[in-house]
N, CA, C and O atoms as a MOPAC input file, in Angstrom:
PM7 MOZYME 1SCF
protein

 N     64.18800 1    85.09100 1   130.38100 1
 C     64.43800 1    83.96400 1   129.49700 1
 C     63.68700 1    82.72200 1   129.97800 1
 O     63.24300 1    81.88400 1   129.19400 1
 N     63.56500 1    82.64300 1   131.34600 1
 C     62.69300 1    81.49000 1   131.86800 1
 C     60.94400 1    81.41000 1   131.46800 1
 O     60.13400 1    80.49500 1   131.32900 1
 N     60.91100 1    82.61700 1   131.39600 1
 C     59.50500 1    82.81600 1   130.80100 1
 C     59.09900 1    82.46700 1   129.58100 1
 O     58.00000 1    81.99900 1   129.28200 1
 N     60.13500 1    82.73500 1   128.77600 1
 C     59.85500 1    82.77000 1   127.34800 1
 C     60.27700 1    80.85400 1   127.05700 1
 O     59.65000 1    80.23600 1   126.19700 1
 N     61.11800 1    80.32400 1   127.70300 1
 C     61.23600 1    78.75700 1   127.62900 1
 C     59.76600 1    78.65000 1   128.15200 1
 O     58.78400 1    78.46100 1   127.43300 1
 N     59.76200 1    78.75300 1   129.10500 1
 C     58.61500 1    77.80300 1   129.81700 1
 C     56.68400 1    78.33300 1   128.63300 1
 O     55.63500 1    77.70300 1   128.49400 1
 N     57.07500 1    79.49600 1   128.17600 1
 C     55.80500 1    79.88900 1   127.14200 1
 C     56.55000 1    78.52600 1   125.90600 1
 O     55.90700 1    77.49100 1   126.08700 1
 N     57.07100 1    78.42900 1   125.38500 1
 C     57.92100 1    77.62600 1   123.87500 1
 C     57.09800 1    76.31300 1   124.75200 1
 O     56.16300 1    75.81500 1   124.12500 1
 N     57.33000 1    75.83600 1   125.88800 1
 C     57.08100 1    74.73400 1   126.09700 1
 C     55.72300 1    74.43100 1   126.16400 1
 O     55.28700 1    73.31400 1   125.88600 1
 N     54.72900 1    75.77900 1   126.67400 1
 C     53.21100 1    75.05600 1   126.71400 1
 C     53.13600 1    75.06300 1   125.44300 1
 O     52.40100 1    74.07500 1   125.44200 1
 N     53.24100 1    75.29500 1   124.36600 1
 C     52.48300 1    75.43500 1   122.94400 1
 C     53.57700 1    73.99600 1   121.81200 1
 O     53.39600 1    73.62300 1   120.65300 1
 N     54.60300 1    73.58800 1   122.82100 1
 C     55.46300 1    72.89300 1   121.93100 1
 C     54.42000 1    71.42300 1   121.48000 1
 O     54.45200 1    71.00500 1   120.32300 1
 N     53.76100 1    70.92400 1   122.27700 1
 C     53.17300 1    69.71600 1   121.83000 1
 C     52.31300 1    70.04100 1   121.11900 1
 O     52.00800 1    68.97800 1   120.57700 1
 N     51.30700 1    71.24600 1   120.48900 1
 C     50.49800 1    71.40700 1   119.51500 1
 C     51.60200 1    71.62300 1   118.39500 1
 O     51.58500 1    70.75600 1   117.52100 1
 N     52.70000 1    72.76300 1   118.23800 1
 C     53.62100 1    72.69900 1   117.27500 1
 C     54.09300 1    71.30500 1   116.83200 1
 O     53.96800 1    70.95400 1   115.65800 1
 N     54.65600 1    70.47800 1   117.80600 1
 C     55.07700 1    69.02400 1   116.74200 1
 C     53.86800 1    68.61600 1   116.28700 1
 O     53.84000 1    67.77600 1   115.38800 1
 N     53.06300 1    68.96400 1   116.64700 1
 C     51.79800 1    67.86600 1   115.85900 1
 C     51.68300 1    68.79900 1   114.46500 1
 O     51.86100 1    68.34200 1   113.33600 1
 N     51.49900 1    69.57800 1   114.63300 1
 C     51.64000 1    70.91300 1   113.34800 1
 C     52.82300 1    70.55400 1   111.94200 1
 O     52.56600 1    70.53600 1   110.73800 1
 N     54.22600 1    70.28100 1   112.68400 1
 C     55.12300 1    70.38900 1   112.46800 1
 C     55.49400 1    68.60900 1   111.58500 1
 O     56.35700 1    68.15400 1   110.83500 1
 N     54.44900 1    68.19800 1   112.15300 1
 C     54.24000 1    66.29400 1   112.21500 1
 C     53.68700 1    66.31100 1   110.83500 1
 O     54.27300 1    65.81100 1   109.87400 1
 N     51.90800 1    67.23400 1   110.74400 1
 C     51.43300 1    66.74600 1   109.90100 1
 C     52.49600 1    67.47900 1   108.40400 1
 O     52.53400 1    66.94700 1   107.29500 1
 N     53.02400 1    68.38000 1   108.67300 1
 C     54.07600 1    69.14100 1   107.56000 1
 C     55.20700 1    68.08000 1   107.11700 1
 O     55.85000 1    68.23400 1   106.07800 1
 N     55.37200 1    67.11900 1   107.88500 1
 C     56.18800 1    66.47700 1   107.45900 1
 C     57.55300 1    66.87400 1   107.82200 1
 O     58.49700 1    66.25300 1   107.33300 1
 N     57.78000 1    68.00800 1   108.76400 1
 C     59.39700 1    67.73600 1   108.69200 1
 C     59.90400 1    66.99200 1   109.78000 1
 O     59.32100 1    66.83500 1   110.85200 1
 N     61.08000 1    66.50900 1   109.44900 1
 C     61.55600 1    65.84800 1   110.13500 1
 C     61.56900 1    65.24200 1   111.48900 1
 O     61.74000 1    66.05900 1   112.39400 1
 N     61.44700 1    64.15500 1   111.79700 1
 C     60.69100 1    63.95700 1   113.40300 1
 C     62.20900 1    63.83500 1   114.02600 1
 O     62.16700 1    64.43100 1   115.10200 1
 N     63.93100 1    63.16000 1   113.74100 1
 C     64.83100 1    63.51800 1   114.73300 1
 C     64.94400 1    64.80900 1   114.52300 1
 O     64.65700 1    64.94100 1   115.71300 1
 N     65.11200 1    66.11200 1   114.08500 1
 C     64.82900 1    67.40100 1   113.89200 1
 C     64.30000 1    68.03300 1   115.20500 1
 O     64.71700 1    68.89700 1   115.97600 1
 N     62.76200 1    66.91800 1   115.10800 1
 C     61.65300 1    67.64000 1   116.35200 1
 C     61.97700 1    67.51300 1   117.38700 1
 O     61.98200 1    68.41000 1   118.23000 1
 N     62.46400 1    65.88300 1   117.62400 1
 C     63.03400 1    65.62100 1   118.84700 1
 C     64.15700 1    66.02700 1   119.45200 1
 O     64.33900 1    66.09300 1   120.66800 1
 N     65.23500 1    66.41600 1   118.23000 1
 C     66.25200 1    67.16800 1   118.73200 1
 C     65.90600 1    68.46300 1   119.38400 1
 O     66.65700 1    68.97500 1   120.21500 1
 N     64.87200 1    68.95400 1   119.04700 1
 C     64.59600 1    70.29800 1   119.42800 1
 C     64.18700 1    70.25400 1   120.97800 1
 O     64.59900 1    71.04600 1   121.82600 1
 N     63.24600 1    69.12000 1   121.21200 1
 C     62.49600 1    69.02100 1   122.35100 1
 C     63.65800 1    68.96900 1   123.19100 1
 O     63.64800 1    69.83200 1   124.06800 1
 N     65.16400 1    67.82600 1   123.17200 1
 C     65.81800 1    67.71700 1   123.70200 1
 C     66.33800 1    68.82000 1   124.29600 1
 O     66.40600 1    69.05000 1   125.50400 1
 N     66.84300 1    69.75100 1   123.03800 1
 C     67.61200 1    71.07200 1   123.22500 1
 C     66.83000 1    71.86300 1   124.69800 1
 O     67.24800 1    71.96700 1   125.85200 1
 N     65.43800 1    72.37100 1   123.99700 1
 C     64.44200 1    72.90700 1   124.85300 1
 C     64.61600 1    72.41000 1   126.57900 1
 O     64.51800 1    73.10400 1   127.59100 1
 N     64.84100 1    71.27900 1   126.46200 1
 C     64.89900 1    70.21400 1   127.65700 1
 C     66.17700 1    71.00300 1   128.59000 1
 O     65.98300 1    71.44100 1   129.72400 1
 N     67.58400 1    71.08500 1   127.81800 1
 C     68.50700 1    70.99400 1   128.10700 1
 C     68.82500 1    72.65700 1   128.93400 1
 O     69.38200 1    72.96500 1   129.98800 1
 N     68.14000 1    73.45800 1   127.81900 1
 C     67.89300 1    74.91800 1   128.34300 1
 C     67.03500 1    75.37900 1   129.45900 1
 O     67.13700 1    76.41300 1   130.11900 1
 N     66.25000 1    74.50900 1   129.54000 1
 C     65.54700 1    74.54100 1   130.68100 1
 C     66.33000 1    74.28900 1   132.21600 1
 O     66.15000 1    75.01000 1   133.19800 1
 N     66.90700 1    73.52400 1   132.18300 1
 C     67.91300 1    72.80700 1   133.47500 1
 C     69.22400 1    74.10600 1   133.08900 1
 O     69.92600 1    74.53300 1   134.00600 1
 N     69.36700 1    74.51800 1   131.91100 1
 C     71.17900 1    75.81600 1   131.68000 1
 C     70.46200 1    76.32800 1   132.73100 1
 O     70.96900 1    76.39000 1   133.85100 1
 N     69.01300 1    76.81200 1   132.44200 1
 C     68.48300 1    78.22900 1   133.12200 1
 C     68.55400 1    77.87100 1   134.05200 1
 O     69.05800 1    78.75500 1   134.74500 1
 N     68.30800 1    76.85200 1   134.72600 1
 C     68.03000 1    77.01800 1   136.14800 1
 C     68.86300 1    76.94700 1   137.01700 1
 O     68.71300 1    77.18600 1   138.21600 1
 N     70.36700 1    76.40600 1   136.12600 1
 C     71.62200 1    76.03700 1   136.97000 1
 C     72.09000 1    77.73400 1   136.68100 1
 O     72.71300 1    78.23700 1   137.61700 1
 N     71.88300 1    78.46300 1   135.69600 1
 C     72.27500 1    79.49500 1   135.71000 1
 C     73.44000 1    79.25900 1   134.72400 1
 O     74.22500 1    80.20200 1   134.82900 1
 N     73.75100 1    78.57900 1   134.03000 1
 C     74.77600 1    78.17100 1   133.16100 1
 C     74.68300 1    78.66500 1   131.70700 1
 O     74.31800 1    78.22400 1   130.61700 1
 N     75.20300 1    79.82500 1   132.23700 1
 C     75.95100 1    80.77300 1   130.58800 1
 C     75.91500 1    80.49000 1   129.67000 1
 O     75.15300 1    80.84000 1   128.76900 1
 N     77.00000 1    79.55500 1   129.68000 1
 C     77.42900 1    78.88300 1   128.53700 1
 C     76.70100 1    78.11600 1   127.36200 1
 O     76.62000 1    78.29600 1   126.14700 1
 N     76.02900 1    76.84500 1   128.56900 1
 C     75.31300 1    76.13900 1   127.61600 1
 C     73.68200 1    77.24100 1   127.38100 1
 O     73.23900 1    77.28000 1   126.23400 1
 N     73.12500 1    77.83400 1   128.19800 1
 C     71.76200 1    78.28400 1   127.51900 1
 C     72.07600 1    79.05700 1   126.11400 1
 O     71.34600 1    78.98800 1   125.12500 1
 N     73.56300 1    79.97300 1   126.21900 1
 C     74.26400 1    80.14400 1   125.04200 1
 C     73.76300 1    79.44300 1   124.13600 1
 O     72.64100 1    79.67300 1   123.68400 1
 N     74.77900 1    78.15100 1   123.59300 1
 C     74.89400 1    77.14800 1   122.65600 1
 C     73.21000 1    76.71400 1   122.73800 1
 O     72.69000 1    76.84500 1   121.63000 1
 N     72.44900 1    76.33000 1   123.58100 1
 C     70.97800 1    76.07100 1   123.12500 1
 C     70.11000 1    76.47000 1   122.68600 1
 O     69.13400 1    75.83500 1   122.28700 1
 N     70.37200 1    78.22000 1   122.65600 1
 C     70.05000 1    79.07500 1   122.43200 1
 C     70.19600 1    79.19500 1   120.56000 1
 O     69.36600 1    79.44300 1   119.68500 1
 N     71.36800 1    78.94700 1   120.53900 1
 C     72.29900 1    78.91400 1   118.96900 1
 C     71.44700 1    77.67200 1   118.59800 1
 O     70.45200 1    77.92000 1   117.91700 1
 N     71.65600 1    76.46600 1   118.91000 1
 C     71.28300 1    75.06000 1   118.19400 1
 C     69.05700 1    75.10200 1   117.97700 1
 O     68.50600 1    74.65600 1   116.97100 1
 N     68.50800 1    75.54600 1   118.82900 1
 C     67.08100 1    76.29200 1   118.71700 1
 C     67.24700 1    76.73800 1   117.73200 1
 O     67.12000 1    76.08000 1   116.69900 1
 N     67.61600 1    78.12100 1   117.75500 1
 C     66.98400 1    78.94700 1   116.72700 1
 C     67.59700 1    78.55700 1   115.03700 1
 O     67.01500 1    78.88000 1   114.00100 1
 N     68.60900 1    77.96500 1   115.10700 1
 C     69.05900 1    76.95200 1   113.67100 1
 C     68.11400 1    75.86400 1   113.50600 1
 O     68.15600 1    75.60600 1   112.30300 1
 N     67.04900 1    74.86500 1   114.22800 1
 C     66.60700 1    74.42100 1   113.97000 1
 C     65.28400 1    74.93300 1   113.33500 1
 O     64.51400 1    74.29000 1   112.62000 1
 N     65.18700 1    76.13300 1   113.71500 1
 C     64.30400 1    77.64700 1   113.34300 1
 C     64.27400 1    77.57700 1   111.70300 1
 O     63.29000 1    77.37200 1   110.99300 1
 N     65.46600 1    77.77800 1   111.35600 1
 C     65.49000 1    77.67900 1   109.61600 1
 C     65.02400 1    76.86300 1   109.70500 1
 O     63.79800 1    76.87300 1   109.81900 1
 N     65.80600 1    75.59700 1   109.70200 1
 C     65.25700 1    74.23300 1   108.83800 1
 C     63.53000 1    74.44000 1   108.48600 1
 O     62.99100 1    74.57800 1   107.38800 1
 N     62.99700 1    74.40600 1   109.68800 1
 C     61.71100 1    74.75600 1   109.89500 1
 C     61.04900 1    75.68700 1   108.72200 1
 O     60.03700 1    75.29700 1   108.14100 1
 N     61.54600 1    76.68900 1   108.46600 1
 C     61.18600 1    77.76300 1   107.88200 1
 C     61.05400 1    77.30000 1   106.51300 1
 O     60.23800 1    77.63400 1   105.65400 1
 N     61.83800 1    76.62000 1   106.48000 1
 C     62.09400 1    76.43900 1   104.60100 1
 C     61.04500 1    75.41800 1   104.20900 1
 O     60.80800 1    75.29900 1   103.00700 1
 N     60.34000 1    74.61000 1   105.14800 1
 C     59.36800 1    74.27900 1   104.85100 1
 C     58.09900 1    74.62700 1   104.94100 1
 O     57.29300 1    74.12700 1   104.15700 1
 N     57.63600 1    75.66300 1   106.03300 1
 C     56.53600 1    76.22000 1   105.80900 1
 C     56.39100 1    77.14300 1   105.06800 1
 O     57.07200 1    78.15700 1   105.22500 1
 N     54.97800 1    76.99100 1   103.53000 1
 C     54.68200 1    77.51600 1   103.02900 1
 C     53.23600 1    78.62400 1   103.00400 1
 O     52.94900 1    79.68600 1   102.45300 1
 N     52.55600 1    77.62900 1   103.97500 1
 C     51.16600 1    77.99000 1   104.17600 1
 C     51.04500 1    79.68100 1   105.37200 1
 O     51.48800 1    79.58500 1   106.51700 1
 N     50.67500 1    80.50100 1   105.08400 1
 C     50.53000 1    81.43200 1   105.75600 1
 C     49.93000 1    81.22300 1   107.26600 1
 O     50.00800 1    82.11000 1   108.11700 1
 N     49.23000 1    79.75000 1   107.53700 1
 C     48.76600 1    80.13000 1   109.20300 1
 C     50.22900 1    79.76500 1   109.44900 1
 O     50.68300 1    80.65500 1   110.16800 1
 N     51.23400 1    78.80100 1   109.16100 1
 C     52.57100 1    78.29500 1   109.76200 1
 C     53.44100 1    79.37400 1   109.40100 1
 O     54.42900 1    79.55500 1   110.11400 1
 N     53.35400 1    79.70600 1   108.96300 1
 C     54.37700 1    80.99000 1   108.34900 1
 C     54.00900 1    81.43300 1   110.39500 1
 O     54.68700 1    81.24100 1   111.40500 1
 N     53.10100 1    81.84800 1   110.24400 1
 C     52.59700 1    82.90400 1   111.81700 1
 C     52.68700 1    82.14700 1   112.90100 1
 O     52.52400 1    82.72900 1   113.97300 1
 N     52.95900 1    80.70600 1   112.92100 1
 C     53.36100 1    79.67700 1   113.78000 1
 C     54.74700 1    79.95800 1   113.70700 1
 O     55.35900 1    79.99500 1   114.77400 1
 N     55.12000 1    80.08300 1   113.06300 1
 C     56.58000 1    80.16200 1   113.02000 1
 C     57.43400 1    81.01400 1   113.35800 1
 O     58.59600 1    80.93300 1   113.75600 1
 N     56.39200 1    82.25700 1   113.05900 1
 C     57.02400 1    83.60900 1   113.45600 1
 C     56.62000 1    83.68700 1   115.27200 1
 O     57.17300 1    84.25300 1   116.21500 1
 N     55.89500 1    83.17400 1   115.20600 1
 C     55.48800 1    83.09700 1   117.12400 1
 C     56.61200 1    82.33700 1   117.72500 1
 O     57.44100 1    82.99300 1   118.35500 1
 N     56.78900 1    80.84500 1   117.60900 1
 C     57.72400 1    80.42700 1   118.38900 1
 C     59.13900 1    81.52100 1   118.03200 1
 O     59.51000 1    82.07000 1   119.07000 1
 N     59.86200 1    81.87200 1   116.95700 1
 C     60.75000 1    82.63900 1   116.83700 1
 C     60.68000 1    83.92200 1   117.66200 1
 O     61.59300 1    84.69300 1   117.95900 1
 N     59.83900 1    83.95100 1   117.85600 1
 C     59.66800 1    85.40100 1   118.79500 1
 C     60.15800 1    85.29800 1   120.04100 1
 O     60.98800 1    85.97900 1   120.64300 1
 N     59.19200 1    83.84500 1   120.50900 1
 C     59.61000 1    83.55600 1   121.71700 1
 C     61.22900 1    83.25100 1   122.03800 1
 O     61.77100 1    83.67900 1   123.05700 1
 N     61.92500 1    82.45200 1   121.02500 1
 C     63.47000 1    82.33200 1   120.81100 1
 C     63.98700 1    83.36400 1   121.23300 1
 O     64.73700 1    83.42600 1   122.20700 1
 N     63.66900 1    84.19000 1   120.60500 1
 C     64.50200 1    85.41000 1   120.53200 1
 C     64.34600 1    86.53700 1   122.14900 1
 O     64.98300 1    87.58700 1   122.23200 1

């Protein structure tokens, strides 16, 4: 799971810019970065619980996301970071 955060994170600053010019939502983005943030420190404390719940609050921000990309390269942006989620 540390792998797959720390992969979400090199590619996260080209995604908001992606995600920027699409227009969705920038507290959305930042919430996400936060989340990302927060899972990073669950993992390392080893804390169940919350990588749990960050885990949950990520991949819901996953929809939102979804329902706005229409274009087929983001569609495959999209399906990549979800991969990595998962």
């Amino acid at each position: 799971l540390n792998n797959q955060t720390q992969s979400l994170y090199r590619y996260w600053n080209s995604v908001i810019l992606d995600f920027n010019y699409l227009d969705i939502d920038k507290n959305t983005l930042t919430k996400f970065g936060q989340d990302l943030d927060q899972l990073s420190i669950a993992i390392s404390n080893q804390d169940e619980d919350i990588v749990g719940n960050k885990l949950i609050e990520l991949y819901q921000n996953l929809t939102i996301y979804s329902q706005t990309l229409n274009n087929d390269k983001y569609n495959i942006l999209f399906r990549q970071v979800k991969k990595i989620m998962i």
